[in-house]
XYZ file of C-alpha atoms in Angstrom:
565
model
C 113.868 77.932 101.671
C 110.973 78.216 104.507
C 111.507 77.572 107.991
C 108.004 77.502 109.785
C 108.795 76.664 113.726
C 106.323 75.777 115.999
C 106.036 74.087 119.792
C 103.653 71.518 121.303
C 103.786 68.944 124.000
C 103.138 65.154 122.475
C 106.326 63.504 121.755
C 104.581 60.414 120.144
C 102.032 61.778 118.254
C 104.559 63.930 115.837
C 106.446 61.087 115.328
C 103.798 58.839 114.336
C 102.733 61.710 111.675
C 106.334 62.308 110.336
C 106.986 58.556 109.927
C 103.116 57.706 108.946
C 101.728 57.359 106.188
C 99.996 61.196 105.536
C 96.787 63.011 105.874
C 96.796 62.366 102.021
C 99.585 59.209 101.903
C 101.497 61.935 100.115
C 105.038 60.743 103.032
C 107.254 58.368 100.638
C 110.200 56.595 102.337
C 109.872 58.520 106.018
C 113.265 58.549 107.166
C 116.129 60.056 109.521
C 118.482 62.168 107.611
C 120.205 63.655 110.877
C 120.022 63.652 114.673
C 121.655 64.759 117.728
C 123.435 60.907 117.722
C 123.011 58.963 114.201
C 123.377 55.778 115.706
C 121.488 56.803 119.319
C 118.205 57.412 117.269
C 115.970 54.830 116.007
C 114.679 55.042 112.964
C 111.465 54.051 112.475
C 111.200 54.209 108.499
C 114.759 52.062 108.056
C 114.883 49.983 111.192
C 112.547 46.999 111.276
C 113.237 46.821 114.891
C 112.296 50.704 115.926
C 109.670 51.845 116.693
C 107.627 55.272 117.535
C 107.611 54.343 121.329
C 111.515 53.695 121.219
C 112.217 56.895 119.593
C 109.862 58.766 121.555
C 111.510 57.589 124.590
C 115.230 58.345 123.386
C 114.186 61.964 122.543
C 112.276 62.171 125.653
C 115.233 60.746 127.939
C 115.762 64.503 128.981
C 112.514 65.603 129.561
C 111.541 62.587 131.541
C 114.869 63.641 133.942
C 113.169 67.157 134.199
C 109.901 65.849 134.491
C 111.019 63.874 137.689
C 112.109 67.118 139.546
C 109.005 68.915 138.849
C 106.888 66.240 141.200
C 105.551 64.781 137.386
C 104.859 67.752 135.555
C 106.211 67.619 132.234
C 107.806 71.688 131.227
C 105.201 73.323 129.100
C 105.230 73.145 125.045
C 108.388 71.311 125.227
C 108.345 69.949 121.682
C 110.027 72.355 119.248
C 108.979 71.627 115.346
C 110.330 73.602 112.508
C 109.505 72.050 108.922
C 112.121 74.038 106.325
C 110.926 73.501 102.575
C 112.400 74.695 98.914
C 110.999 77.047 97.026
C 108.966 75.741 93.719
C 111.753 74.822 90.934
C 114.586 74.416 93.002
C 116.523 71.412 92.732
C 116.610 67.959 94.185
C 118.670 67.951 97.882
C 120.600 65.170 98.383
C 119.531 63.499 101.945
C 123.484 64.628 102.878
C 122.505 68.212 101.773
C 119.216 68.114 103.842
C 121.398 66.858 106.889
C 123.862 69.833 106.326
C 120.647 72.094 106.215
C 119.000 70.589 109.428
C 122.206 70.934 111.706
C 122.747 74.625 110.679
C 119.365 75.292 111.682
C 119.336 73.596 114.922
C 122.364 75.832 115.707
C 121.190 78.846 114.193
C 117.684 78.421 116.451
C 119.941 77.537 120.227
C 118.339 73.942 119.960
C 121.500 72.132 119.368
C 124.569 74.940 119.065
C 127.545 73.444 117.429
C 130.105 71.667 120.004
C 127.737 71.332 122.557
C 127.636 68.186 124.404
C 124.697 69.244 126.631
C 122.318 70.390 124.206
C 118.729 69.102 123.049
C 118.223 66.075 121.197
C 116.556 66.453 118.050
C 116.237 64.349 114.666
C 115.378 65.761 110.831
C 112.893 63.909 109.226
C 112.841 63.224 104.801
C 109.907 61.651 103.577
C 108.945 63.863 100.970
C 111.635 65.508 97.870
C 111.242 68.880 98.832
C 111.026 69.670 102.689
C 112.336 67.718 105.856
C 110.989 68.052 109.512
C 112.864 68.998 112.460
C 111.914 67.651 115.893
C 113.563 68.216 118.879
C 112.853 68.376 122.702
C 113.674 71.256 124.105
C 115.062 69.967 127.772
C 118.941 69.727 127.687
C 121.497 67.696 129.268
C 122.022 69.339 132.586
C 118.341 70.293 132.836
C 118.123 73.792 131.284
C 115.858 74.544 128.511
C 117.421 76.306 125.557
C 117.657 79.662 124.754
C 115.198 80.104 121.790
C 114.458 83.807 121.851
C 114.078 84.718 118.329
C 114.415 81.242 116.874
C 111.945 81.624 113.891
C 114.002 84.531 112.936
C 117.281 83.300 113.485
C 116.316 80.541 111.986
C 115.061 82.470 108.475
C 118.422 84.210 108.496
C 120.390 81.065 108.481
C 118.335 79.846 105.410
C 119.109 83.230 103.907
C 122.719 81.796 103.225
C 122.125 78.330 102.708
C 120.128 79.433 99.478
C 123.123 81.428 98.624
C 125.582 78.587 99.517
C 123.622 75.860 97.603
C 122.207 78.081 94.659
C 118.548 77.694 95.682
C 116.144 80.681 94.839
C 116.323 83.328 97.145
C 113.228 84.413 98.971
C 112.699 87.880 100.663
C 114.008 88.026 104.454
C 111.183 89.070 106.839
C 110.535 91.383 110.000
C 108.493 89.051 111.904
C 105.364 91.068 110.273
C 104.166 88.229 108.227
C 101.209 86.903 109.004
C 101.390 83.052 110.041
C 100.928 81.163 106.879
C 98.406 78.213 106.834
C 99.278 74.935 108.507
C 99.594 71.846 105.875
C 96.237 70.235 107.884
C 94.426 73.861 107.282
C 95.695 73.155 103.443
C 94.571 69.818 103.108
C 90.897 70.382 105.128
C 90.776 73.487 102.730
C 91.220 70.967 99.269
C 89.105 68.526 100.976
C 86.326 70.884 101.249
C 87.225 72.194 97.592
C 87.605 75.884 99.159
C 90.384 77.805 97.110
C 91.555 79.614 100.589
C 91.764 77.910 103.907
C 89.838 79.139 106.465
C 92.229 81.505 107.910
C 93.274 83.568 104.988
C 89.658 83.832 104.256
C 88.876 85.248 107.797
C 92.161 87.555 107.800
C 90.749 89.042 104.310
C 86.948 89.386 105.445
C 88.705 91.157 108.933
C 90.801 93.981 106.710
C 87.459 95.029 104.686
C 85.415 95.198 107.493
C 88.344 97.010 109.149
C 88.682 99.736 106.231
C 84.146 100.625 106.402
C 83.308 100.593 109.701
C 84.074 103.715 111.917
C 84.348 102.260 115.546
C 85.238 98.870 116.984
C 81.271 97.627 117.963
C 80.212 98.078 114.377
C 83.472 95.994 113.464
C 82.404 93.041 114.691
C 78.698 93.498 114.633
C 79.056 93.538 110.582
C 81.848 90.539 110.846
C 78.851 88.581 112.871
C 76.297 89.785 109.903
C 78.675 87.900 107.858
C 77.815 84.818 109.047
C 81.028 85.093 111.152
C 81.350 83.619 114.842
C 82.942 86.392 117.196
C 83.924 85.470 120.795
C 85.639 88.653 122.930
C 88.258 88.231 125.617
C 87.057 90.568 128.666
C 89.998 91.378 131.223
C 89.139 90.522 134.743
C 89.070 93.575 136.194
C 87.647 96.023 134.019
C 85.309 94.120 131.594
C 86.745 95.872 128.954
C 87.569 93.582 125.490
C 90.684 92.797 125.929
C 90.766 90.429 122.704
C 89.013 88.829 120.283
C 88.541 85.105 118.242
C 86.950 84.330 114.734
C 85.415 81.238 113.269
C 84.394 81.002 109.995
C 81.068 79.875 109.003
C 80.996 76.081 108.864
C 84.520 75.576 109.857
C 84.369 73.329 112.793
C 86.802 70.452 114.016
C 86.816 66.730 114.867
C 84.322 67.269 117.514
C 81.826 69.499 115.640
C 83.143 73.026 117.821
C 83.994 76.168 115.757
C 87.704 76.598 115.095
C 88.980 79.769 116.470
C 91.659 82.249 115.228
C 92.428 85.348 117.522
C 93.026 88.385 115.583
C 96.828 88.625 116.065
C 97.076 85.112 114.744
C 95.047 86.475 111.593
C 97.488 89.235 111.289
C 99.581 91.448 113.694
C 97.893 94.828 112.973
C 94.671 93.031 113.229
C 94.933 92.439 116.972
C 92.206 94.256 119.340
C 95.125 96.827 120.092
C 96.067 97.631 116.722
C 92.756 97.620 115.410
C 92.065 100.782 118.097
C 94.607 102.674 116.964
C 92.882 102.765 113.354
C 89.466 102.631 114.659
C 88.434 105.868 116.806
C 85.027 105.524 118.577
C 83.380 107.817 117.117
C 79.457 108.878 115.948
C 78.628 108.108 112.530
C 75.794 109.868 110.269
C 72.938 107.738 109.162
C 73.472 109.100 106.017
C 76.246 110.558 103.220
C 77.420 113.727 103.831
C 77.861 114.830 101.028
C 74.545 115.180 98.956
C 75.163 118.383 97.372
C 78.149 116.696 95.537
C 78.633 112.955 95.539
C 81.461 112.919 93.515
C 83.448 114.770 96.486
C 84.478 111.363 98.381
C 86.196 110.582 95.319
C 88.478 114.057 95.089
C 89.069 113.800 98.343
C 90.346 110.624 98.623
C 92.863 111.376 95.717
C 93.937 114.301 97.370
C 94.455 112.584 100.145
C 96.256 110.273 98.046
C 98.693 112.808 96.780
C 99.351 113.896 100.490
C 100.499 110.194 100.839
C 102.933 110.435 98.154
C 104.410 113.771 99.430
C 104.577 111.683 103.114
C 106.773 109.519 101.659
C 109.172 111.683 100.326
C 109.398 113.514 103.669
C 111.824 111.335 106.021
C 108.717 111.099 108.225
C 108.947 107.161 108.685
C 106.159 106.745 111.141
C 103.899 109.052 109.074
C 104.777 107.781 106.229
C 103.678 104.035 108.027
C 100.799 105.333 108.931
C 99.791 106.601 105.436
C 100.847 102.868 104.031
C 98.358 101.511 106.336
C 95.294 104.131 105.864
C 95.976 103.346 101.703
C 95.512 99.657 102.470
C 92.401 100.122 104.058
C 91.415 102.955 100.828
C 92.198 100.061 98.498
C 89.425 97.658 100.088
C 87.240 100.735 99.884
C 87.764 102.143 96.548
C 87.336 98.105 94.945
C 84.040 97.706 96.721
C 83.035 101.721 95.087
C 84.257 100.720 91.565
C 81.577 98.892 89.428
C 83.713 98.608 86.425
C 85.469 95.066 85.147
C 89.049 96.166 86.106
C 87.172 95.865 90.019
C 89.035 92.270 90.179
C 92.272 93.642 89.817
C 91.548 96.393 92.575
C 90.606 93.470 94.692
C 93.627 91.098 94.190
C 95.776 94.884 95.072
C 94.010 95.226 98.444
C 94.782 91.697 98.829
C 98.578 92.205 97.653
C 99.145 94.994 99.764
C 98.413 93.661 103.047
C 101.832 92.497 103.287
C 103.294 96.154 102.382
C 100.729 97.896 105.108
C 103.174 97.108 107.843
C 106.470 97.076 109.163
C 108.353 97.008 112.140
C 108.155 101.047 111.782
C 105.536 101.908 114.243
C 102.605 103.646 112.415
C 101.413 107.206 113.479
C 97.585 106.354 112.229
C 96.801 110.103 113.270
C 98.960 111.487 110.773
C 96.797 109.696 108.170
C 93.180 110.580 109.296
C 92.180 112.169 106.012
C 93.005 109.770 103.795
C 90.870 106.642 105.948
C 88.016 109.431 106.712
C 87.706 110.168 102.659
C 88.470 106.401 101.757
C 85.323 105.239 104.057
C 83.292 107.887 102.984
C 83.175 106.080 99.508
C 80.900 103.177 100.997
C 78.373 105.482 100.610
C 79.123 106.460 97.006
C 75.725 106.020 95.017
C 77.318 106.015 91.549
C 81.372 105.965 89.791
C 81.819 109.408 89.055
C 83.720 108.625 85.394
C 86.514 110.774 85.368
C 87.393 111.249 88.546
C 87.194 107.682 89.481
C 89.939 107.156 86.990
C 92.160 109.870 88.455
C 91.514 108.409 91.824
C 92.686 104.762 90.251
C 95.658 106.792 88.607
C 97.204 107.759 91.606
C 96.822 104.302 93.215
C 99.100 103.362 90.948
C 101.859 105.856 91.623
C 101.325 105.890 95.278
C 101.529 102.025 95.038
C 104.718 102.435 93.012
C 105.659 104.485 95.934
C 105.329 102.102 98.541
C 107.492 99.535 97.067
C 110.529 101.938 96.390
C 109.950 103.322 100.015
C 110.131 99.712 101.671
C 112.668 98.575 99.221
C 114.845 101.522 100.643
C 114.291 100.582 104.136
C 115.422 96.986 103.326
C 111.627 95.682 103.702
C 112.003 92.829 100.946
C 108.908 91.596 101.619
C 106.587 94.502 102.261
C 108.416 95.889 98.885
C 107.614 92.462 96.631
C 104.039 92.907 98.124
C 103.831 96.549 97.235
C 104.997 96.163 93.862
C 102.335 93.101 92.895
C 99.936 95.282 93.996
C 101.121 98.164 91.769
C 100.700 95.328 88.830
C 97.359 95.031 89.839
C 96.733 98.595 89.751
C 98.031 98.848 86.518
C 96.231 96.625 85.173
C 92.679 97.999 86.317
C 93.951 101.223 85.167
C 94.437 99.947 81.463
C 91.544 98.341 81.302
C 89.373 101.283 82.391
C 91.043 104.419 81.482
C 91.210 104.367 77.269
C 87.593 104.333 76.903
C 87.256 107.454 79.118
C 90.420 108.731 77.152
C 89.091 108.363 73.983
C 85.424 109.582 74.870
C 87.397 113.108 76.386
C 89.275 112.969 73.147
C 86.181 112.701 70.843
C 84.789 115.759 72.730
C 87.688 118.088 72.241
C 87.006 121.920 72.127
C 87.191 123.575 68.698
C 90.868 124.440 67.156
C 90.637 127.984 67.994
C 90.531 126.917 71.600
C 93.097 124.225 71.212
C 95.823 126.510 70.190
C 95.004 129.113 72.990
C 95.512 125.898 75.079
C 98.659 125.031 73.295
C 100.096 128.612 74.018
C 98.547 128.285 78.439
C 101.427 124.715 77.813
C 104.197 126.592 76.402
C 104.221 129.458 78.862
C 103.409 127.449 81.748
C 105.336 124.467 81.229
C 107.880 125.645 78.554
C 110.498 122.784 79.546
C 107.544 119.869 78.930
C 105.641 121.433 76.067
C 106.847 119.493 73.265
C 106.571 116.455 75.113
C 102.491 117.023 76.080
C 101.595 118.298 72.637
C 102.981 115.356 71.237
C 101.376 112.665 73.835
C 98.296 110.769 72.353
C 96.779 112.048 75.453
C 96.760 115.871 74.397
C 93.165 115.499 72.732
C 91.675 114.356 76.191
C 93.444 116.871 77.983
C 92.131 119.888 75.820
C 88.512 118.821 76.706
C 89.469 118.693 80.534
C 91.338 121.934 80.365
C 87.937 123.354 78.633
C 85.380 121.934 81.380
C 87.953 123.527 84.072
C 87.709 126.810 82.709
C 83.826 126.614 82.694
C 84.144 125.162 86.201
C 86.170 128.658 87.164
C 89.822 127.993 86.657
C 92.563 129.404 84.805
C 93.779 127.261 82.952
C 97.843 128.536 82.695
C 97.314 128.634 86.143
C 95.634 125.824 86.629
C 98.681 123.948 84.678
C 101.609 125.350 86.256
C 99.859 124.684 89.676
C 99.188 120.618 89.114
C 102.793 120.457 87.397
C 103.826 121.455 91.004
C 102.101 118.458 92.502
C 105.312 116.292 91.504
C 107.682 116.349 88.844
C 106.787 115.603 85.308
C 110.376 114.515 83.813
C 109.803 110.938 84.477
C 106.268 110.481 83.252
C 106.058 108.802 80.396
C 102.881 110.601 79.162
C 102.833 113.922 80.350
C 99.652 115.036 78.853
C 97.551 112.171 80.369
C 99.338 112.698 83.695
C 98.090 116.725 83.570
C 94.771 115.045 82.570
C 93.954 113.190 85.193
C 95.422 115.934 87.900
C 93.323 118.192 86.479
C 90.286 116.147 86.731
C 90.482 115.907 90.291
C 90.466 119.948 90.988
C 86.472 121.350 92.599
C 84.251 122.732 90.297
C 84.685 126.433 91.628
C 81.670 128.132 90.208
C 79.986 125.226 92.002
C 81.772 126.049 95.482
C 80.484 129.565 94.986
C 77.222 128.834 94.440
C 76.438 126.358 97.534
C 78.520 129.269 99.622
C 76.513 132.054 98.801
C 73.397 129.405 99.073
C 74.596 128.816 102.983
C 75.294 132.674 103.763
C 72.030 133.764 102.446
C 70.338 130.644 104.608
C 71.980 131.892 107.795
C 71.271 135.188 107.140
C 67.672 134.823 106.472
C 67.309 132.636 109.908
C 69.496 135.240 112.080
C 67.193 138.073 110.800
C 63.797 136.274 111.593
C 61.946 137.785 114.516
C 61.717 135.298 117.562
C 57.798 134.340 118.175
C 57.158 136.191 121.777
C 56.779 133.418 124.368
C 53.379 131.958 125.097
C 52.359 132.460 128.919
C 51.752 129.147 130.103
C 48.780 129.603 132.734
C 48.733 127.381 135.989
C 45.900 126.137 138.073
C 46.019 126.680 141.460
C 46.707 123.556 142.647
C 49.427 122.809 140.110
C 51.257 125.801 141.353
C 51.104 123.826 144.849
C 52.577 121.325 143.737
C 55.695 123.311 141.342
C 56.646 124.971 144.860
């Protein structure tokens, strides 16, 4: 059960859409299932004689008393709307349930507490099976508005028990981190316009991948305007400085052909000029990759980095640990955009997914996760999928998103844990669909038997507790050949194995020997390492032991030395 609460300032006008017909003449049988008086309130849908003025003016008797000792002005937003809707597959309310439901939410949200004669008047509006409307305006008897801090919240928790109470499906309890769902008029202009998203979740969604490339906050809107989307900044009087911002998608205009804004908060909370700072240094940017001698290094990196967030959130370090959440959000946008396989629309619906689990009402320390977002937007410059290692990198988004959800589900984040573990099904589906071939291709390559037992013997003494586990996974074959091109790369491989076994424990993996694999995968070339090292020392030395050219005279005429002094 939703409640979605709102405030505005025309009486009238929500009346005549509760008891109209519909955007979409989807209202059947508008009618009054509760009010502050049952037989006070008009009802327009049974009462012949009723009528939207008539109501308007009983609900407004208050206000207009309020509005008199204010010299005519009427208080500010002082209609309150909340809308509370089932869940998909519950079952039919009886219009004495729905009445139960709307006066336990008027006293849950201070509108209308229980027992008090004073309080605001209000009605619940059916006119659809599944969802009534609240109204109420928020002026009380003896003058005093009522004490709404919190409402949306309060009123969520109150719904919390009615679904127990009246065996409805439970739905996750939230933090105030959501971000605001669509209204029903963005719904219906979306379907009109046969868009799949409405305007603002496609905004919020084009905001987060800009958000996880750019480097600073100019070039994040500067590529949100090469988009095609509108940008208007909020400058504070004093300073000039941006203060806040507003986005308009492309072609989404209103009645009277202007662009419909969304600020960033309303898009999401941790997209808000503020938060966006905190994730977005200003800093200089190279016109080009860093790394040309090895392009495949973004990639390691960022699963290292990856790793690192794993260990985070084992540590008890919850605003770390935040932090890390939100930098692997932004890695996820980052590493879909880098992948060129088919499992790339699974990696895409995760970044999507895991918005929701980025945040909390933990406060993020984005410093402590500076490697992971500095690797992760490195990859936008990744000229090719590096095979293997783009695999391990998609392997540990899987575990790290695995993570996530039993770290938030710990912390009693129901949502942010539901999100996190949807995105892990994402994840795991990409990863199916592009690891076997790459499996299978190591497999067909394995070294010759003579090497395969001296491998077999690095397992046993290394790992002695998990040997007859990885000799026996269908992944053992792959991980021979990875174990052989790590030893050419300058590893040892017993070494080798008992270090990446250290990473994190092996007794819950299911496969073992693909787990090793794709650890292993991930380690530097070391020969490689050496070789661009000594390549740099000789460089430096050759330029430190050049002689310096003696310095060329410069001769002055006369009168240009008149004129130096």
């Amino acid at each position: 059960m939703v409640p979605d609460v709102s405030t505005g300032s025309d009486t009238r006008g929500l009346i005549v859409y509760l008891f109209g017909p519909g955007r979409r003449d989807e209202h059947i049988d508008p009618h009054i299932v509760a009010a502050w008086d049952m037989a006070g309130a008009p009802d327009p849908g049974r009462d012949l004689e009723a009528s939207y003025t008539l109501l308007a003016k009983r609900l407004d008797h208050h206000v207009d008393l309020r509005t008199r000792e204010l010299d005519g002005k009427k208080p500010a937003q002082h209609v309150w709307h909340c809308p509370v809707r089932t869940a998909p597959g519950d079952r039919y309310l009886t219009d004495g349930e729905w009445a139960e439901v709307a006066r336990r939410i008027v006293h849950a949200a201070g509108i209308a507490p229980e027992g008090d004669g004073k309080a605001c008047r209000w009605i619940a509006v059916r006119h659809a099976d599944d969802h009534i409307h609240i109204m109420a305006t928020t002026v009380r008897a003896d003058g005093r508005r009522p004490r709404t801090h919190r409402d949306g919240q309060r009123a969520q928790a109150e719904c919390r028990k009615i679904e127990a109470e009246f065996g409805l499906r439970r739905l996750k309890s939230g933090d105030l981190t959501a971000p605001r769902t669509p209204t029903g008029a963005e719904r219906a202009k979306a379907e009109r316009e046969g868009q799949t998203v409405t305007a603002r979740q496609w905004l919020r969604e084009q905001a987060y991948a800009v958000a996880a490339v750019v480097h600073n906050e100019a070039d994040y809107f500067t590529v949100l305007q090469s988009l095609g989307i509108k940008v208007k900044t909020r400058l504070g009087p004093e300073t000039g400085d941006v203060i806040g911002y507003s986005l308009a998608a492309p072609g989404d205009n209103n009645a009277a052909g202007e662009p419909v804004w969304y600020g960033g908060s309303k898009l999401a909370p941790d997209l808000s000029i503020n938060r966006l700072r905190e994730r977005l240094p200003d800093q200089e940017v190279p016109d080009r990759p860093r790394y040309v001698a090895d392009p495949a290094e973004p990639w390691r990196l960022t699963t290292t980095a990856i790793h690192t967030a794993h260990s985070v959130l084992d540590s008890g370090d919850d605003a770390a640990a935040q932090g890390y959440l939100a930098a692997f959000g932004d890695a996820l946008y980052n590493i879909a955009n880098a992948t060129t396989g088919p499992h790339r629309a699974e990696l895409r619906a995760a970044a999507m997914a895991f918005n929701r689990a980025r945040r909390s009402a933990t406060r993020a320390d984005h410093q402590a996760a500076t490697a992971l977002r500095k690797a992760a937007k490195e990859l936008v410059y990744a000229s090719s999928e590096p095979g293997g290692l783009a695999i391990a990198l998609l392997f540990a988004t899987v575990h790290l998103a695995r993570a996530a959800a039993n770290w938030h589900e710990q912390r009693g984040h129901e949502q942010q844990a539901a999100a996190a573990e949807e995105a892990f099904r994402h994840l795991q589906t990409g990863y199916q669909q592009a690891a076997p071939p790459v499996l299978a291709d190591l497999a067909r390559r394995a070294p010759r038997a003579a090497t395969v037992r001296r491998f077999e013997q690095d397992i046993r003494a290394a790992l002695p507790d998990h040997a007859d586990r990885i000799l026996t996974d269908p992944a053992w074959p792959a991980l021979t050949t990875t174990l052989a091109h790590a030893e050419t790369a300058g590893h040892n491989p017993r070494r080798l194995l008992a270090e990446v076994s250290a990473q994190r424990e092996l007794d819950s993996a299911e496969r073992p020997a693909e787990v090793l694999n794709w650890r292993i995968v991930d380690q530097p070339n070391k020969r490689a390492q050496a070789a661009r090292r000594r390549s740099t020392a000789s460089a430096t030395s050759s330029m430190s032991a050049a002689p310096h050219p003696p310095t060329t005279p410069v001769v002055m005429k006369p009168e240009e030395r008149g004129r130096h002094r």
